[in-house]
mmCIF file of C-alpha atoms and ligand atoms in Angstrom:
data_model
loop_
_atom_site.group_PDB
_atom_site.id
_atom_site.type_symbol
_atom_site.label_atom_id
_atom_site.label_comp_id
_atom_site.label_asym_id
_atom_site.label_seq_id
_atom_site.Cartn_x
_atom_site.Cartn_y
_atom_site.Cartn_z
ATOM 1 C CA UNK A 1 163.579 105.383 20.898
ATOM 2 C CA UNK A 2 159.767 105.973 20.428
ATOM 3 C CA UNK A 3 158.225 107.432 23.760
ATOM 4 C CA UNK A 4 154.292 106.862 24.180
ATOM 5 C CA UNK A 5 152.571 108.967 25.710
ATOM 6 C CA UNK A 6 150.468 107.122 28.421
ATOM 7 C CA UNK A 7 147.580 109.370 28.450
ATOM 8 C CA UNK A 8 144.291 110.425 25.995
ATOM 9 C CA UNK A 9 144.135 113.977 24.751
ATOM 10 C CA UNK A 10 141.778 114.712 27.022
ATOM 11 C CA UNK A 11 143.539 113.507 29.860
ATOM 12 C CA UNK A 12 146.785 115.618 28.984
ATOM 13 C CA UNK A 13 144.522 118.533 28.588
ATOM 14 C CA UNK A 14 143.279 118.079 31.984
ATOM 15 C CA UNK A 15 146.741 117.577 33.396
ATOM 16 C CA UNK A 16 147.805 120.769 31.397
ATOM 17 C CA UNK A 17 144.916 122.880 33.230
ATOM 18 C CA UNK A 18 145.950 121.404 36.573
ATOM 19 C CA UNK A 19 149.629 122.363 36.239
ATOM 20 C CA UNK A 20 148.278 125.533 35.400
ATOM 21 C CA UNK A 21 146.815 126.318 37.988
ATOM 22 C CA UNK A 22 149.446 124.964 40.557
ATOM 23 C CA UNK A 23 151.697 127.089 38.827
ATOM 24 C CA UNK A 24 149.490 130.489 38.961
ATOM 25 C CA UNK A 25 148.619 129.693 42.926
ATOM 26 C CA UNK A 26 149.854 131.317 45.524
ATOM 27 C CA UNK A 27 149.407 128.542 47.541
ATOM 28 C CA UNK A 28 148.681 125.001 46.954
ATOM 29 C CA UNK A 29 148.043 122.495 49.436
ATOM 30 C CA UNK A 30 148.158 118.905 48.462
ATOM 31 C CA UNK A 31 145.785 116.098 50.982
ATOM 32 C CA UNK A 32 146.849 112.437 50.037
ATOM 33 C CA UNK A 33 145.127 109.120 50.899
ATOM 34 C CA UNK A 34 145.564 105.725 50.724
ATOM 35 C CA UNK A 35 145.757 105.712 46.918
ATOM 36 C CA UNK A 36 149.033 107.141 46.817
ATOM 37 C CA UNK A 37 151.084 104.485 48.557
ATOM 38 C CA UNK A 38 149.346 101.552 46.553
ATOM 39 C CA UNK A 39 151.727 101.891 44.193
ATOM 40 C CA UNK A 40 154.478 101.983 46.991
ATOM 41 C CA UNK A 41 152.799 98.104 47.696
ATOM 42 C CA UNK A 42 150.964 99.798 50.704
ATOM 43 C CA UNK A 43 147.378 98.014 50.704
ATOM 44 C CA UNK A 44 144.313 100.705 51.533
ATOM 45 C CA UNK A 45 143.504 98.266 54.538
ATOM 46 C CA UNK A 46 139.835 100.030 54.588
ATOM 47 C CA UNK A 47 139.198 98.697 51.510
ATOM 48 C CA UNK A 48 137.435 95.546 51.263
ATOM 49 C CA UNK A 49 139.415 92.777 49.425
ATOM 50 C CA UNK A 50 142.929 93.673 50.099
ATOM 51 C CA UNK A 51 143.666 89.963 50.770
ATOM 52 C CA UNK A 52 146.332 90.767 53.649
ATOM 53 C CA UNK A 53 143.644 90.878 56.619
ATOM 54 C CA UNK A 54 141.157 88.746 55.391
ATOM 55 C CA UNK A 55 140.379 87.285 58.666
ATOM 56 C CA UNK A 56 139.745 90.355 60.520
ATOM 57 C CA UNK A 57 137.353 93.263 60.080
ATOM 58 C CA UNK A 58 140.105 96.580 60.677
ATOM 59 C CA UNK A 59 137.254 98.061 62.131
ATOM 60 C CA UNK A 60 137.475 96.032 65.199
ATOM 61 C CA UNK A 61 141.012 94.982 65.347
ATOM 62 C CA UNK A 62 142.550 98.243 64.680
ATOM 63 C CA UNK A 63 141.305 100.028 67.433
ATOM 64 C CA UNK A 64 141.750 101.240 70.963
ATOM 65 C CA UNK A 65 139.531 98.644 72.691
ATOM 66 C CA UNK A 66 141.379 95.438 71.130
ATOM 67 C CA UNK A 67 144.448 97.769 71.828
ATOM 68 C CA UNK A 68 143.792 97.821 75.795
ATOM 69 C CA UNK A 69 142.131 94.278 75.956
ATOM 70 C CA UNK A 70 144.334 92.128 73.233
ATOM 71 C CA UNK A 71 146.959 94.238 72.231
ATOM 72 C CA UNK A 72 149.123 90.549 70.675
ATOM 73 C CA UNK A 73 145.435 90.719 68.474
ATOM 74 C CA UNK A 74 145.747 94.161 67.554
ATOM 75 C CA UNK A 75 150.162 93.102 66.682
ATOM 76 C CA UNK A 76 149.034 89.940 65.020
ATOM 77 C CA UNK A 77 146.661 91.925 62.508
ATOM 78 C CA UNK A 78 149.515 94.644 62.373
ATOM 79 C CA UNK A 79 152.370 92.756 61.308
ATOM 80 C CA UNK A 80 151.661 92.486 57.828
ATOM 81 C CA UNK A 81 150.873 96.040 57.185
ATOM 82 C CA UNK A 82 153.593 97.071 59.499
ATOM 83 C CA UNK A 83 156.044 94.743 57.175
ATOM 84 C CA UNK A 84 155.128 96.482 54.153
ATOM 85 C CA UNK A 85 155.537 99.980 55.575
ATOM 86 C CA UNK A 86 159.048 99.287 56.780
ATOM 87 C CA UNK A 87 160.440 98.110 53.120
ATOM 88 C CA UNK A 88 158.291 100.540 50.960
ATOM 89 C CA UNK A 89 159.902 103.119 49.083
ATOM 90 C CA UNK A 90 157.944 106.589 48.150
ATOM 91 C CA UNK A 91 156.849 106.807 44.269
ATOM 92 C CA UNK A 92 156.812 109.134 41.436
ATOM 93 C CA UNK A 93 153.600 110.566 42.947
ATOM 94 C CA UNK A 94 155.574 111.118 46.559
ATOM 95 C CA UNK A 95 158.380 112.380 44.520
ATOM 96 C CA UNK A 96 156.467 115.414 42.313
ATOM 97 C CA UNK A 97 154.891 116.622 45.128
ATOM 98 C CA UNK A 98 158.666 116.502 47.580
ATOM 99 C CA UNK A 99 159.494 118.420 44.094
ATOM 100 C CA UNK A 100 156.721 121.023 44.091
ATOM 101 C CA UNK A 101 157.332 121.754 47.312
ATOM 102 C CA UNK A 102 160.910 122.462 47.131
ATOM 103 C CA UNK A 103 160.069 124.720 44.542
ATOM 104 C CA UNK A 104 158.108 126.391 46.409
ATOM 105 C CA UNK A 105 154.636 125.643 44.651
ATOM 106 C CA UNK A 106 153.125 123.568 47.596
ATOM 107 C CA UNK A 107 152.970 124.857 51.012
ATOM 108 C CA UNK A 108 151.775 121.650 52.833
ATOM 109 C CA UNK A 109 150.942 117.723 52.371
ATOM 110 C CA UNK A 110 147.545 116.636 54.710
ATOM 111 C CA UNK A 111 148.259 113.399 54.964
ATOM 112 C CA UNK A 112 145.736 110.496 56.175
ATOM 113 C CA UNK A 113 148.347 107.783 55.697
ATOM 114 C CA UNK A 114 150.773 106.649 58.550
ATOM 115 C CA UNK A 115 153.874 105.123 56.569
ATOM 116 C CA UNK A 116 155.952 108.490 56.459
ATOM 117 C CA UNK A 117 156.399 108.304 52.836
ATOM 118 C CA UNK A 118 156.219 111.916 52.100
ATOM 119 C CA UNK A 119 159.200 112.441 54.528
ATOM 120 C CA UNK A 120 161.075 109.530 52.694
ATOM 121 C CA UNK A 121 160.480 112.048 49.287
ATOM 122 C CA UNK A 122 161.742 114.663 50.601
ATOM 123 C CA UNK A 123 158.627 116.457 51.788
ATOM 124 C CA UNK A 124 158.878 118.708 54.902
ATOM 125 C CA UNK A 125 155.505 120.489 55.986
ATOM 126 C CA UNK A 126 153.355 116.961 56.251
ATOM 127 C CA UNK A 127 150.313 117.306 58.352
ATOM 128 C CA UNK A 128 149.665 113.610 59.226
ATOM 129 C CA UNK A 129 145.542 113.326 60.318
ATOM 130 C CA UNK A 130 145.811 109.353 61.227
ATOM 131 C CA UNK A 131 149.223 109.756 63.076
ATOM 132 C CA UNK A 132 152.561 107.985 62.014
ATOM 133 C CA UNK A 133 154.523 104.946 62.277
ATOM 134 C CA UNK A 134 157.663 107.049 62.583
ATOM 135 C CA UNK A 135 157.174 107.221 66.476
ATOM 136 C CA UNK A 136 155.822 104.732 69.381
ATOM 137 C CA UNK A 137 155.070 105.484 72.507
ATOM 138 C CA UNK A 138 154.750 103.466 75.968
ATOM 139 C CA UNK A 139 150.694 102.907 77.271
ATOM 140 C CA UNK A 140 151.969 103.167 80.659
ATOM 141 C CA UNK A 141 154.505 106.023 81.190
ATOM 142 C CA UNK A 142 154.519 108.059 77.809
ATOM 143 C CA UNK A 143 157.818 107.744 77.097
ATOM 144 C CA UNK A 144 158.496 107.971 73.290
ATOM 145 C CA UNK A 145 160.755 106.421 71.069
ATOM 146 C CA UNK A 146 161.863 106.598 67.631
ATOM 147 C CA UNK A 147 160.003 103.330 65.804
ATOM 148 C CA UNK A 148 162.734 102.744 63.760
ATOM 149 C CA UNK A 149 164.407 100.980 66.849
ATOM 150 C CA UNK A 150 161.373 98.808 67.423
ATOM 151 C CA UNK A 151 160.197 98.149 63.776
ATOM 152 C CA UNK A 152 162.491 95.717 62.487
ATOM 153 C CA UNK A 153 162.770 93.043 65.597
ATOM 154 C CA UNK A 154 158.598 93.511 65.371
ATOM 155 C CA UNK A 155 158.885 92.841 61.606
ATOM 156 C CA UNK A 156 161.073 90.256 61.201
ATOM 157 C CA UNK A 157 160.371 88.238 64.284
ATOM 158 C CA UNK A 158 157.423 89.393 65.987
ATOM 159 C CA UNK A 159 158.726 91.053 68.776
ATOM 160 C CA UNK A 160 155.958 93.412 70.374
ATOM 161 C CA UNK A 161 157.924 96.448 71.449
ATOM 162 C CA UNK A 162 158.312 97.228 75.072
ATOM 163 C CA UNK A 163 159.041 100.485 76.796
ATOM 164 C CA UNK A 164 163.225 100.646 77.828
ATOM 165 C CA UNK A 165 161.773 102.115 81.379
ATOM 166 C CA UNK A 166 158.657 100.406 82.686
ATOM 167 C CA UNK A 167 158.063 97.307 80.121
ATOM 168 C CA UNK A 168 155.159 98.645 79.014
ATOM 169 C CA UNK A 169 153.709 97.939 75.515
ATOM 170 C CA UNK A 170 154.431 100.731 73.215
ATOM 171 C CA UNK A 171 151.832 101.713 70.596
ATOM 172 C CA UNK A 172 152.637 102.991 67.831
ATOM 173 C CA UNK A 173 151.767 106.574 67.396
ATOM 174 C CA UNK A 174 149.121 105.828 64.848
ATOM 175 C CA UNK A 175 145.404 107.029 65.265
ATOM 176 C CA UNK A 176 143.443 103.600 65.837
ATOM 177 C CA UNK A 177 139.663 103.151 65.455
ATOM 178 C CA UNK A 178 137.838 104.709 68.227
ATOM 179 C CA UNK A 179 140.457 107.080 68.983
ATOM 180 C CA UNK A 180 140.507 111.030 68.585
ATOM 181 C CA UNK A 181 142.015 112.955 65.847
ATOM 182 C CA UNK A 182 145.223 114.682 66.666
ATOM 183 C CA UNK A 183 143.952 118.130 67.691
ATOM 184 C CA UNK A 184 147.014 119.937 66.938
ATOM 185 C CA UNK A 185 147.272 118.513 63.250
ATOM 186 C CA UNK A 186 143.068 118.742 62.684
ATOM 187 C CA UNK A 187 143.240 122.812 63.619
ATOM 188 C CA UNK A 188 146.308 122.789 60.966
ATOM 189 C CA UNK A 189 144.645 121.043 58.104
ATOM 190 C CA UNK A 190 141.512 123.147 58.493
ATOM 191 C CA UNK A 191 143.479 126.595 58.495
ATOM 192 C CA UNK A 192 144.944 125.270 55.291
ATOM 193 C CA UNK A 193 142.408 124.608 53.562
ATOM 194 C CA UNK A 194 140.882 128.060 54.517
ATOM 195 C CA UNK A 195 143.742 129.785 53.136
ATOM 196 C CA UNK A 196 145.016 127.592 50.124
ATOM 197 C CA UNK A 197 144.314 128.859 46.396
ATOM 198 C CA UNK A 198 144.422 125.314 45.102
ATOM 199 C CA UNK A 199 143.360 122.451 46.734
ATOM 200 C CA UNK A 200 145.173 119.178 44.997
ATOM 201 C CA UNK A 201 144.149 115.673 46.096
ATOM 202 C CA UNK A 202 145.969 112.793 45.325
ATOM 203 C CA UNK A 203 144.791 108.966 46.432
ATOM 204 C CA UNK A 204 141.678 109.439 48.319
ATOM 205 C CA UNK A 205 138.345 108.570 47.464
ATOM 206 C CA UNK A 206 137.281 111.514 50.558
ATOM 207 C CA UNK A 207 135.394 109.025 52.696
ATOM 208 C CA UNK A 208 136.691 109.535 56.267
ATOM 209 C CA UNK A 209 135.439 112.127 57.843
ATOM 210 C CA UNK A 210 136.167 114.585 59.083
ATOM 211 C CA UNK A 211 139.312 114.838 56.851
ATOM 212 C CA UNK A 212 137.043 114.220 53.660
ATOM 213 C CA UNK A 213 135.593 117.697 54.505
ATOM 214 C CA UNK A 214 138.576 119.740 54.036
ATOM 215 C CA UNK A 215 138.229 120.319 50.174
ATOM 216 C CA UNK A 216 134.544 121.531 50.567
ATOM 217 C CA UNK A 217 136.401 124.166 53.705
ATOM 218 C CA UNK A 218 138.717 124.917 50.466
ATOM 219 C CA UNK A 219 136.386 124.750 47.999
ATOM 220 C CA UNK A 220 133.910 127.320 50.250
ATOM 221 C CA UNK A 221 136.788 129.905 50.760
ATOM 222 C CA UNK A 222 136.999 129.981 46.681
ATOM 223 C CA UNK A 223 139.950 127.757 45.769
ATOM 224 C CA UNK A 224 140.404 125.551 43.313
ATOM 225 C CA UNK A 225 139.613 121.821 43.549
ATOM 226 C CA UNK A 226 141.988 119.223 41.643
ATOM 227 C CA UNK A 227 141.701 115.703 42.341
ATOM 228 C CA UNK A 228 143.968 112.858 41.217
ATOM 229 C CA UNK A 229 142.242 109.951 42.230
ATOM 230 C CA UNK A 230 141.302 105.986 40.609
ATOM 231 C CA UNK A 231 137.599 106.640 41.468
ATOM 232 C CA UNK A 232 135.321 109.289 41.322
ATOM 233 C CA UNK A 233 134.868 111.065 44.908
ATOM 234 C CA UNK A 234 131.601 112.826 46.525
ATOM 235 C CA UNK A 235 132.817 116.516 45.175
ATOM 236 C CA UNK A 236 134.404 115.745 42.017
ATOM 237 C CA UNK A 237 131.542 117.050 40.460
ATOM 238 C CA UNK A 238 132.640 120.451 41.804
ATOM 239 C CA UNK A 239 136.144 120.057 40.955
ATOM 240 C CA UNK A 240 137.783 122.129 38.334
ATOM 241 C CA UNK A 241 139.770 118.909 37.136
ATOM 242 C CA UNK A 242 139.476 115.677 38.080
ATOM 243 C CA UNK A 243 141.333 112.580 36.780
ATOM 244 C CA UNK A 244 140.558 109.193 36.779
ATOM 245 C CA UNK A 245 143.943 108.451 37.035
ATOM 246 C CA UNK A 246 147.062 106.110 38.165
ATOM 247 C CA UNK A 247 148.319 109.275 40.650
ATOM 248 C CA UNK A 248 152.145 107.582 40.288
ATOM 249 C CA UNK A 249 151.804 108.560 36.053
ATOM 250 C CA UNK A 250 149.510 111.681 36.696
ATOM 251 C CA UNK A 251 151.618 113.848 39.299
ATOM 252 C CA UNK A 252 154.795 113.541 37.438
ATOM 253 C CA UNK A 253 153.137 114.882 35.073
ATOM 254 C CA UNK A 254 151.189 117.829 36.510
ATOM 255 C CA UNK A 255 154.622 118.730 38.064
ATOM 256 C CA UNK A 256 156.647 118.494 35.207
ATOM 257 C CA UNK A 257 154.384 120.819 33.628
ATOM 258 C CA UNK A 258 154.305 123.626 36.614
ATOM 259 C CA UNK A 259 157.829 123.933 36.786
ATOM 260 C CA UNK A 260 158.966 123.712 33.889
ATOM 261 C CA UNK A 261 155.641 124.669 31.476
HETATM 262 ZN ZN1 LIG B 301 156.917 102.919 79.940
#
């Protein structure tokens, strides 16, 4: 059997120099975005043209105010996304990086995605900066819950989930529009970057702050930049590699390479 390789010389080249450099850190700390569960089926729902919420503008529908006002609005536009979260399965990319960091050559994933893929793959130190679909909890009393108990009866047949104690609508535990970062997982992410040797992204174009900030924090303490990403980002041009790339071919590869040269 004849194996192609998918990539240009340059582009292995560049992958080469990035495993490199994963391998020879002391400390590499990987910050995904949206572009790493497309392959997964996960639609960037920023993105203009996604085709799934065509209707509404995320902007206004995803956050806290059509929460507290309409929250069957805010269900309605979260069904769909919601459905594809609950039957998505992590990729390759997911997979290298669970694999790097069970090898002990990345420390932590900065996450701005809430569909707990990384924790599917294996991965254990996941800072999530938008929240997480994982857990829900009740508007009225705080009581949380697992989502898992809530997800599929919401999928499937629309079921808005209500708090076991009080009835309340619980939302899920994801950071809407309007709302504050998580605190706790912000002061995280920015010591990380701080003290990283090699900063890797993987599937974001770095254009929500403040989370888009953290490779210039790495980049400022004198790490190295890598980014894996299918368009060019504000500070590739400082980036010691950066690849054009489809991440679910790319990190495979980088991994491959920095664990087992
Ligand atoms: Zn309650």
């Amino acid at each position: 059997m004849i194996t192609t390789q998918p990539f240009s010389v340059q582009t292995q080249e560049r992958v080469s120099f990035a495993a490199d450099l994963v391998r020879r850190a002391r400390g590499t700390v990987v910050l995904s975005g949206a572009g790493i569960s497309t392959p997964s089926g996960i639609p960037d729902f920023r993105s203009a043209g996604t085709g799934l919420w065509a209707r509404d503008e995320p902007m206004e529908v995803a956050s806290l105010s059509t929460f507290r006002t309409a929250p069957e609005r805010f269900f309605a536009w979260f069904r769909p996304l919601a459905a594809r979260i609950y039957h998505a399965q992590p990729n390759a990319a997911h997979s290298a990086i669970a694999e790097l960091e069970q090898s002990g050559r990345v420390r932590a994933v900065i996450t701005q995605n809430i569909d707990a893929l990384h924790h599917k793959a294996g991965s254990k130190h996941v800072v999530e900066m938008h929240g997480t679909l994982r857990t829900i909890t009740c508007v009225e009393c705080y009581t949380k819950g697992e989502s898992s108990e809530y997800l599929e009866a919401f999928v499937e047949h629309g079921i808005i989930p209500r708090c076991p104690r009080c009835h309340g609508i619980m939302k899920p535990d994801v950071i809407l529009f309007g709302e504050q970062l998580p605190q706790g997982a912000w002061r995280e992410a920015v010591a990380e970057a701080r003290t990283c040797d090699v900063m890797l992204v993987v599937g974001s174009s770095l254009e929500v702050l403040p989370v888009a900030g953290l490779p210039l924090q790495a980049l400022e303490r004198g790490a190295h930049l890598i980014i894996v990403n299918n368009t060019s980002t504000y500070v590739s041009v400082r980036a010691d590699v950066a690849l054009l790339e489809d991440v679910a071919l790319v990190l495979p590869s980088i991994a491959q390479q920095a664990l087992h040269g």
